[in-house]
PDB file of C-alpha atoms in Angstrom:
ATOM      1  CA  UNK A 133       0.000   0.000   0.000  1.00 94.00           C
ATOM      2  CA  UNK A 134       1.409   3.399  -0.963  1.00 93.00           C
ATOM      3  CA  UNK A 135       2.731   5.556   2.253  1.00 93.00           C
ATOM      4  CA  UNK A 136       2.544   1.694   4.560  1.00 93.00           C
ATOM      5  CA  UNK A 137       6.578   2.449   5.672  1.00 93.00           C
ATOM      6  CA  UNK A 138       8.261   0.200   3.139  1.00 95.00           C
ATOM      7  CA  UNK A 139      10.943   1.937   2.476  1.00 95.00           C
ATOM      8  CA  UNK A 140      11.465   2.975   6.176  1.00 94.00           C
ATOM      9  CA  UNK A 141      11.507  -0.642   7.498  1.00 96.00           C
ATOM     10  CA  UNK A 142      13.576  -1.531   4.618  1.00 96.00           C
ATOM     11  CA  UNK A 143      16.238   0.826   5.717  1.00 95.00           C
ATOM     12  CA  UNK A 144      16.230  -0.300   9.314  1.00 95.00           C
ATOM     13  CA  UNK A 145      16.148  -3.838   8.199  1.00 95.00           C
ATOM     14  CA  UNK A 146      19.487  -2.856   5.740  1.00 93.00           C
ATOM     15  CA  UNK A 147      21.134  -1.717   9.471  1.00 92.00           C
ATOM     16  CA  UNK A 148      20.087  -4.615  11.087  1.00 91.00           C
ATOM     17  CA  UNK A 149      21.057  -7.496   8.640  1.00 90.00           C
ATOM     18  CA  UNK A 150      24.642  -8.684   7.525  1.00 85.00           C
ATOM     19  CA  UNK A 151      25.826  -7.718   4.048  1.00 87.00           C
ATOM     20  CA  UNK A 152      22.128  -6.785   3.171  1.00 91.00           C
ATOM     21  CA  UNK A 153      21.221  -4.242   0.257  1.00 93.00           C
ATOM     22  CA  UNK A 154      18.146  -3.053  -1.385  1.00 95.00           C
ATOM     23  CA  UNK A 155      16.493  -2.233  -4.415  1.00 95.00           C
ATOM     24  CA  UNK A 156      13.636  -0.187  -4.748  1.00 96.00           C
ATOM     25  CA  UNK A 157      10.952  -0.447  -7.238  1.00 96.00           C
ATOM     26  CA  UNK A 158      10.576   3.743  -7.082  1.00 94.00           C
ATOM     27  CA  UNK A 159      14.103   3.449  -8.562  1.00 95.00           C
ATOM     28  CA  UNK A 160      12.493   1.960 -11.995  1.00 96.00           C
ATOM     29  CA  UNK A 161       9.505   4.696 -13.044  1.00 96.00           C
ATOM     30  CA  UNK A 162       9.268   5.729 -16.390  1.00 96.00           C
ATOM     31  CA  UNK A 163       9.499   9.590 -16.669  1.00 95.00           C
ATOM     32  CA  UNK A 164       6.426  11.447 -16.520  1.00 92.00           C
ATOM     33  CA  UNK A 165       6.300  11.837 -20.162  1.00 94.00           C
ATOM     34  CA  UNK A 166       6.144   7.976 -21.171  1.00 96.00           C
ATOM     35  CA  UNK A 167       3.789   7.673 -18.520  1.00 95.00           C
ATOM     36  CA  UNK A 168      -0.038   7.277 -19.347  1.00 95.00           C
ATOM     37  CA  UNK A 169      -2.584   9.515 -18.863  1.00 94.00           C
ATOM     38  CA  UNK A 170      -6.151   8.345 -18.298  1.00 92.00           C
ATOM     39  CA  UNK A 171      -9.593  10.202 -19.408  1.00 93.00           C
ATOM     40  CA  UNK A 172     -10.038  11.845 -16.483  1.00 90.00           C
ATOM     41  CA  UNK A 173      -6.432  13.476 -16.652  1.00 89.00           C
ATOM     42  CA  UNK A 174      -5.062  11.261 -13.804  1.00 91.00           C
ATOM     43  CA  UNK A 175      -1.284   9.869 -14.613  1.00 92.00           C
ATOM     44  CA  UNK A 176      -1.263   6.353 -13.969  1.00 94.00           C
ATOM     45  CA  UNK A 177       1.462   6.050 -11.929  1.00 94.00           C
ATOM     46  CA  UNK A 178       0.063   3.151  -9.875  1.00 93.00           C
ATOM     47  CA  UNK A 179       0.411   0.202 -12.163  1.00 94.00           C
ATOM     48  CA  UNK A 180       3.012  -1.818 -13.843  1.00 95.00           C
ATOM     49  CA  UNK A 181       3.203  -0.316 -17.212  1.00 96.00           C
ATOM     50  CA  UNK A 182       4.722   2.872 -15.014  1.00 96.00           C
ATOM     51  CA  UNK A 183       7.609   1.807 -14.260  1.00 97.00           C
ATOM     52  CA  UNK A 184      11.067  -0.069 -16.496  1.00 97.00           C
ATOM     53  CA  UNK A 185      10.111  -4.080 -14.600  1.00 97.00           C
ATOM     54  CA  UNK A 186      12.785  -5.400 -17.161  1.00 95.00           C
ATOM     55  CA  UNK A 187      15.023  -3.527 -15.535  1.00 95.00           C
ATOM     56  CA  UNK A 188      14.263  -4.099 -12.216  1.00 95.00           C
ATOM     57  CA  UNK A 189      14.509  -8.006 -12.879  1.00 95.00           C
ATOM     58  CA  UNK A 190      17.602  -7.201 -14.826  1.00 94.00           C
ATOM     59  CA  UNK A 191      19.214  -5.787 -11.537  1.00 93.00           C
ATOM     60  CA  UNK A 192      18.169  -8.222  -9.319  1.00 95.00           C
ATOM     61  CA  UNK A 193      19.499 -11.029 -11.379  1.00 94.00           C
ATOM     62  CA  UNK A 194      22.848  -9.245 -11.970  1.00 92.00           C
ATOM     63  CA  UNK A 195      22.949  -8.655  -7.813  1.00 93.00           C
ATOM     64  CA  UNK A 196      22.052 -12.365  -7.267  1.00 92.00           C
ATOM     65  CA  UNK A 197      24.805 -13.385  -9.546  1.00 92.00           C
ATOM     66  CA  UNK A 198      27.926 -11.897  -7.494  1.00 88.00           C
ATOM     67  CA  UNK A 199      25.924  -9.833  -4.512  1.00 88.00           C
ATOM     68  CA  UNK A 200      29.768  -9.741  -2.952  1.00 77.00           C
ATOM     69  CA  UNK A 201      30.662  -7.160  -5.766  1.00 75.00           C
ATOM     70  CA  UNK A 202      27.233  -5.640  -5.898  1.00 65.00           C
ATOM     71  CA  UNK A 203      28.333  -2.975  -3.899  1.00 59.00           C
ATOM     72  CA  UNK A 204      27.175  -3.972  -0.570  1.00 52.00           C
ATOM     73  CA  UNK A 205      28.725  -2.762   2.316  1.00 48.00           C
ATOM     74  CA  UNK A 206      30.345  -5.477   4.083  1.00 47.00           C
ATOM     75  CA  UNK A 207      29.545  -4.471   8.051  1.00 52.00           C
ATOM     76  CA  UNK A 208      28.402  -6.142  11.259  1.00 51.00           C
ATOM     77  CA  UNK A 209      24.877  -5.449  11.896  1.00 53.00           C
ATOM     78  CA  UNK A 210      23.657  -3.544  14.481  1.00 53.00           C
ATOM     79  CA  UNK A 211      22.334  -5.595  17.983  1.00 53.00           C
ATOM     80  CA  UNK A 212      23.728  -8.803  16.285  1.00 52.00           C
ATOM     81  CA  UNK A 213      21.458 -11.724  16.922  1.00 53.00           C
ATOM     82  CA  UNK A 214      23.404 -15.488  17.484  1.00 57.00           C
ATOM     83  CA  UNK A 215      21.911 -16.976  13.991  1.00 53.00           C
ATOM     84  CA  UNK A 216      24.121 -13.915  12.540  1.00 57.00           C
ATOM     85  CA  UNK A 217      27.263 -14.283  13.682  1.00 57.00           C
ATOM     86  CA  UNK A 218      29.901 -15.601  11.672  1.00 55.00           C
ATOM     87  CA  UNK A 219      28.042 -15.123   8.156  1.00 56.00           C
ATOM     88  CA  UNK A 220      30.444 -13.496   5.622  1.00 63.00           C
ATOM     89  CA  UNK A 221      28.852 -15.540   3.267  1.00 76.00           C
ATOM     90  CA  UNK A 222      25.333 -14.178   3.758  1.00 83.00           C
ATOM     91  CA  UNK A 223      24.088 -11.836   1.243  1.00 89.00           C
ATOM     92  CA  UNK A 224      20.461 -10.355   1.738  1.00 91.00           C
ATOM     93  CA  UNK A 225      18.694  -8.510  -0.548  1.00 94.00           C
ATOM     94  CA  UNK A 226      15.591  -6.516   0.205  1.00 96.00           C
ATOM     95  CA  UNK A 227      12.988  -5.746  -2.582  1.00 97.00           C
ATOM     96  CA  UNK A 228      10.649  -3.298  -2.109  1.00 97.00           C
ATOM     97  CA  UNK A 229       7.842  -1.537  -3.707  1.00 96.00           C
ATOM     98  CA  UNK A 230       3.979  -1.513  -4.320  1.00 93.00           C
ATOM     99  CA  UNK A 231       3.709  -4.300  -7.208  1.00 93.00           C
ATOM    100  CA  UNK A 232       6.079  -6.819  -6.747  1.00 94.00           C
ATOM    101  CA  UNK A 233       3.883  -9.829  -6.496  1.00 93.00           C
ATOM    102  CA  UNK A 234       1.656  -9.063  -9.565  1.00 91.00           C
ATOM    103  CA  UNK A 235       4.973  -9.440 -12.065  1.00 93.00           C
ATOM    104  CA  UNK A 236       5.259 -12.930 -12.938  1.00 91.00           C
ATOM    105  CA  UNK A 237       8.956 -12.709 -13.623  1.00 93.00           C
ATOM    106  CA  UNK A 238       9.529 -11.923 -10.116  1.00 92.00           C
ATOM    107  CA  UNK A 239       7.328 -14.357  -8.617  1.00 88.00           C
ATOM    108  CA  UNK A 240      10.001 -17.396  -8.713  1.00 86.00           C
ATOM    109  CA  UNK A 241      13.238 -15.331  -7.315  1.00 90.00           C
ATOM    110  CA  UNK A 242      11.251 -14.224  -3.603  1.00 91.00           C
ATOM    111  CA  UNK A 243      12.414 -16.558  -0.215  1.00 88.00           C
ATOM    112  CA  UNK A 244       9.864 -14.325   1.993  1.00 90.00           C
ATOM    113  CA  UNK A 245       6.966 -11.992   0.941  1.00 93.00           C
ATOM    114  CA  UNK A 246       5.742  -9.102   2.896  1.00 95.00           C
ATOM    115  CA  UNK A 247       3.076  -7.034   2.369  1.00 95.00           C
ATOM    116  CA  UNK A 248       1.732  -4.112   4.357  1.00 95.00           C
ATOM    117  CA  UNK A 249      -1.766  -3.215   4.599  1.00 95.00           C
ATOM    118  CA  UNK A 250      -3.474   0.320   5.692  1.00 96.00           C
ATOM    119  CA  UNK A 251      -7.384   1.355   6.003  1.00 97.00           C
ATOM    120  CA  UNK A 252      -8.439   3.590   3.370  1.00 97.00           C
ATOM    121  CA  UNK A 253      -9.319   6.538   6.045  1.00 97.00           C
ATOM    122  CA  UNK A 254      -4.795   6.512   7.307  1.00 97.00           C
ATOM    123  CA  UNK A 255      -3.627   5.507   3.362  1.00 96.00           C
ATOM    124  CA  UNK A 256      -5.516   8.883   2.400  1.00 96.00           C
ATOM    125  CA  UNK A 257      -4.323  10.545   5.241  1.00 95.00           C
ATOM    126  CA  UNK A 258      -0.841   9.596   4.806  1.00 95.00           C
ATOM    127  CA  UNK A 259      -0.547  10.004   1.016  1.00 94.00           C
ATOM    128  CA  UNK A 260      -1.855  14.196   1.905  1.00 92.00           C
ATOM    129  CA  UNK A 261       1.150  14.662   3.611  1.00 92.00           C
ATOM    130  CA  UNK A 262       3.708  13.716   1.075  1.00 89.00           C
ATOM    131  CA  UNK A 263       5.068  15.765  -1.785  1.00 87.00           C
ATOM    132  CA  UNK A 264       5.034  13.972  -4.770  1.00 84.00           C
ATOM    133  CA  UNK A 265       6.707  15.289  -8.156  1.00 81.00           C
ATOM    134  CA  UNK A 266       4.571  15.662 -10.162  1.00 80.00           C
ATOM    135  CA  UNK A 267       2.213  16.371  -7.622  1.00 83.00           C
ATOM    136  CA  UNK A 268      -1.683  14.261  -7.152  1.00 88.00           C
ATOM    137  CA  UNK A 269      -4.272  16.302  -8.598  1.00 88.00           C
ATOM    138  CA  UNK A 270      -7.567  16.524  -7.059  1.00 91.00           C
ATOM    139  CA  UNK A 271      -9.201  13.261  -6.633  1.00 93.00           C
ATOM    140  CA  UNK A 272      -5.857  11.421  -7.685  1.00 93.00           C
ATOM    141  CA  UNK A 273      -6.030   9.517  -4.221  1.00 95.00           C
ATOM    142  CA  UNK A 274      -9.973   8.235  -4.517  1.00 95.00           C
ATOM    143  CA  UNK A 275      -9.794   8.335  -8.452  1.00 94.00           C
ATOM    144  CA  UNK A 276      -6.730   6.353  -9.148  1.00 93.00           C
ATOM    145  CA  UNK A 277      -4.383   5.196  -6.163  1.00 94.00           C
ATOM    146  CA  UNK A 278      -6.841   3.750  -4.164  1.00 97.00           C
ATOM    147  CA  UNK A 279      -8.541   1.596  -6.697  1.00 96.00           C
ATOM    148  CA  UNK A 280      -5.415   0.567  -8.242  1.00 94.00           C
ATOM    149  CA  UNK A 281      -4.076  -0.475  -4.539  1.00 96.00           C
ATOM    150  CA  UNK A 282      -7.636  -2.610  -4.489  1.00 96.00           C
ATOM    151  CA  UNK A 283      -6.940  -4.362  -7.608  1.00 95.00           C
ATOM    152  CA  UNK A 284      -3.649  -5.724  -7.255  1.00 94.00           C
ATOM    153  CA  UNK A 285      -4.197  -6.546  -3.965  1.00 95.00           C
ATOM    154  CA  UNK A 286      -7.072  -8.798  -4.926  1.00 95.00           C
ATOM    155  CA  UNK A 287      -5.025 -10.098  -7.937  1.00 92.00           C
ATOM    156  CA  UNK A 288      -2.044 -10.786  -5.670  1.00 92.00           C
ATOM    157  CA  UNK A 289      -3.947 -12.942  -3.020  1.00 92.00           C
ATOM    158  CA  UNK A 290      -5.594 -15.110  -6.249  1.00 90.00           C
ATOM    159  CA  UNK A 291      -1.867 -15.367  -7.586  1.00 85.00           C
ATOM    160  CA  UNK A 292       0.726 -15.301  -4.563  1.00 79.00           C
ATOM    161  CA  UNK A 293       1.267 -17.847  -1.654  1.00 82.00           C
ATOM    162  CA  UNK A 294       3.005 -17.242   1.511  1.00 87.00           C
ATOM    163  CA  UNK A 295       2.867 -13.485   1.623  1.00 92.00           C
ATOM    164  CA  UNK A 296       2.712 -12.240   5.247  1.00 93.00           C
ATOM    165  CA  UNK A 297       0.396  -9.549   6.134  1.00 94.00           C
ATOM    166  CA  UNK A 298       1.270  -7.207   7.987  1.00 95.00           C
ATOM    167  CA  UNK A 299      -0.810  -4.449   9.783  1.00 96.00           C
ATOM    168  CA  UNK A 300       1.001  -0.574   8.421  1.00 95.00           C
ATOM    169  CA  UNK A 301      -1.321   0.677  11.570  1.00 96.00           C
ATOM    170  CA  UNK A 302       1.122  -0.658  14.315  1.00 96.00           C
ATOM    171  CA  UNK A 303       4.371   0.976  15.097  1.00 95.00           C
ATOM    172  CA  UNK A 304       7.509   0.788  13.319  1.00 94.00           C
ATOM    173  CA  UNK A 305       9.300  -0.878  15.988  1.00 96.00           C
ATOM    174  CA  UNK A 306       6.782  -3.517  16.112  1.00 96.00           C
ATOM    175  CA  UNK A 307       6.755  -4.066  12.332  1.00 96.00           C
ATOM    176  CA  UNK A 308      10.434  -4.274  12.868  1.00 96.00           C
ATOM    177  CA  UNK A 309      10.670  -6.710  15.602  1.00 95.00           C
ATOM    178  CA  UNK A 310       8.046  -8.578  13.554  1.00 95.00           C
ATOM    179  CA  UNK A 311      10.269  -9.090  10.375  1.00 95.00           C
ATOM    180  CA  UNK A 312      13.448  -9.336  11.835  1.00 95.00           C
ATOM    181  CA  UNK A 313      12.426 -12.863  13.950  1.00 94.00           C
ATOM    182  CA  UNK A 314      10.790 -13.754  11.080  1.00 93.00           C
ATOM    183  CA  UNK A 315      13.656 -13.313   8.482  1.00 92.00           C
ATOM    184  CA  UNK A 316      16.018 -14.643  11.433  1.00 90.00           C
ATOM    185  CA  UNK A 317      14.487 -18.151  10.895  1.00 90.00           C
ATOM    186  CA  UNK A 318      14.186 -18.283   7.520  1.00 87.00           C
ATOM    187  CA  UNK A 319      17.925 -17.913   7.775  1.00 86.00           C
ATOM    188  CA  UNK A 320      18.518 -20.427  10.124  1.00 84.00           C
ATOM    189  CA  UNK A 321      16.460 -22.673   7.756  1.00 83.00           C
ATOM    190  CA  UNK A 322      18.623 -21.701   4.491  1.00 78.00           C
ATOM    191  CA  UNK A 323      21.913 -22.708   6.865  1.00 74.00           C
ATOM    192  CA  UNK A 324      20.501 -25.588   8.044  1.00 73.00           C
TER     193      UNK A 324
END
């Protein structure tokens, strides 16, 4: 969901986690220009053909073929937990955007899916207080984001398995705490 703190726990997560980088899908939108414009005058930002997903896969496969040289920097993470000690050879990459799940491509390459969720009432309220460039237009929220955020959510949960929910409403720390155990034992399971 736009404005649900992706990018913020993905940045915390990057401190937390050995030799862990990201890549964000806001990194891959087409300039305004290529970018379609509906009948009601509304850019449609919030769907796939906005944004260069080649691209994206392109530099996700070219990290997951030599992450050591991708640029990552090599550091112990902060509070280290046991299951991370000793893991030079441990190289995490964090995805993270609105419409990962609903390009097939991507689909085989994920070990954990997360996905935030917000009520309409806090998504709306959250969205007013950013500054986007270009900037929503009247209506943009109700008349565009919003449905769009409905749609591929409902085509993600007919397409994608194992995606954890998890609740944007609840504190950062908690959201933190939440994904951290969580990608701790999925670790413990690729070691094992």
């Amino acid at each position: 969901v736009t404005n649900g703190g992706k990018t913020t726990l993905a940045e915390k997560l990057k401190k937390m986690l050995p030799n862990c980088d990201i890549i964000s899908q806001d990194d891959f939108f087409k300039p305004e220009s290529e970018v379609e414009t509906d009948e009601r005058g509304f850019k449609l930002y919030d769907v796939l053909d906005a944004l260069y997903m080649d691209e994206m896969v392109k530099s996700i496969h070219n990290w997951m073929k030599n992450p050591a040289s991708s640029g990552v920097v090599r550091q112990e993470p902060q509070n280290t937990h046991d299951s991370l000690k000793n893991t030079d050879d441990v190289y995490i990459l964090i995805v993270e955007g609105f419409l990962l799940y609903n390009y097939e491509p991507l689909n085989e390459l994920w070990n954990r899916r997360y996905f935030l969720t917000l009520p309409y009432e806090e998504c709306k309220r959250r969205r007013s207080t950013r500054v986007y460039q270009p900037a929503d237009t009247p209506g943009y929220f109700d008349g565009h984001v919003w449905p769009m955020y409905l749609k591929y959510k409902n085509e993600m949960e007919e397409n994608a398995s194992n995606v954890v929910y998890l609740d944007g409403t609840k504190s950062q720390e908690e959201l933190l705490s939440c994904m951290y155990s969580d990608i701790i034992q999925e670790l413990k399971k690729l070691r094992e």
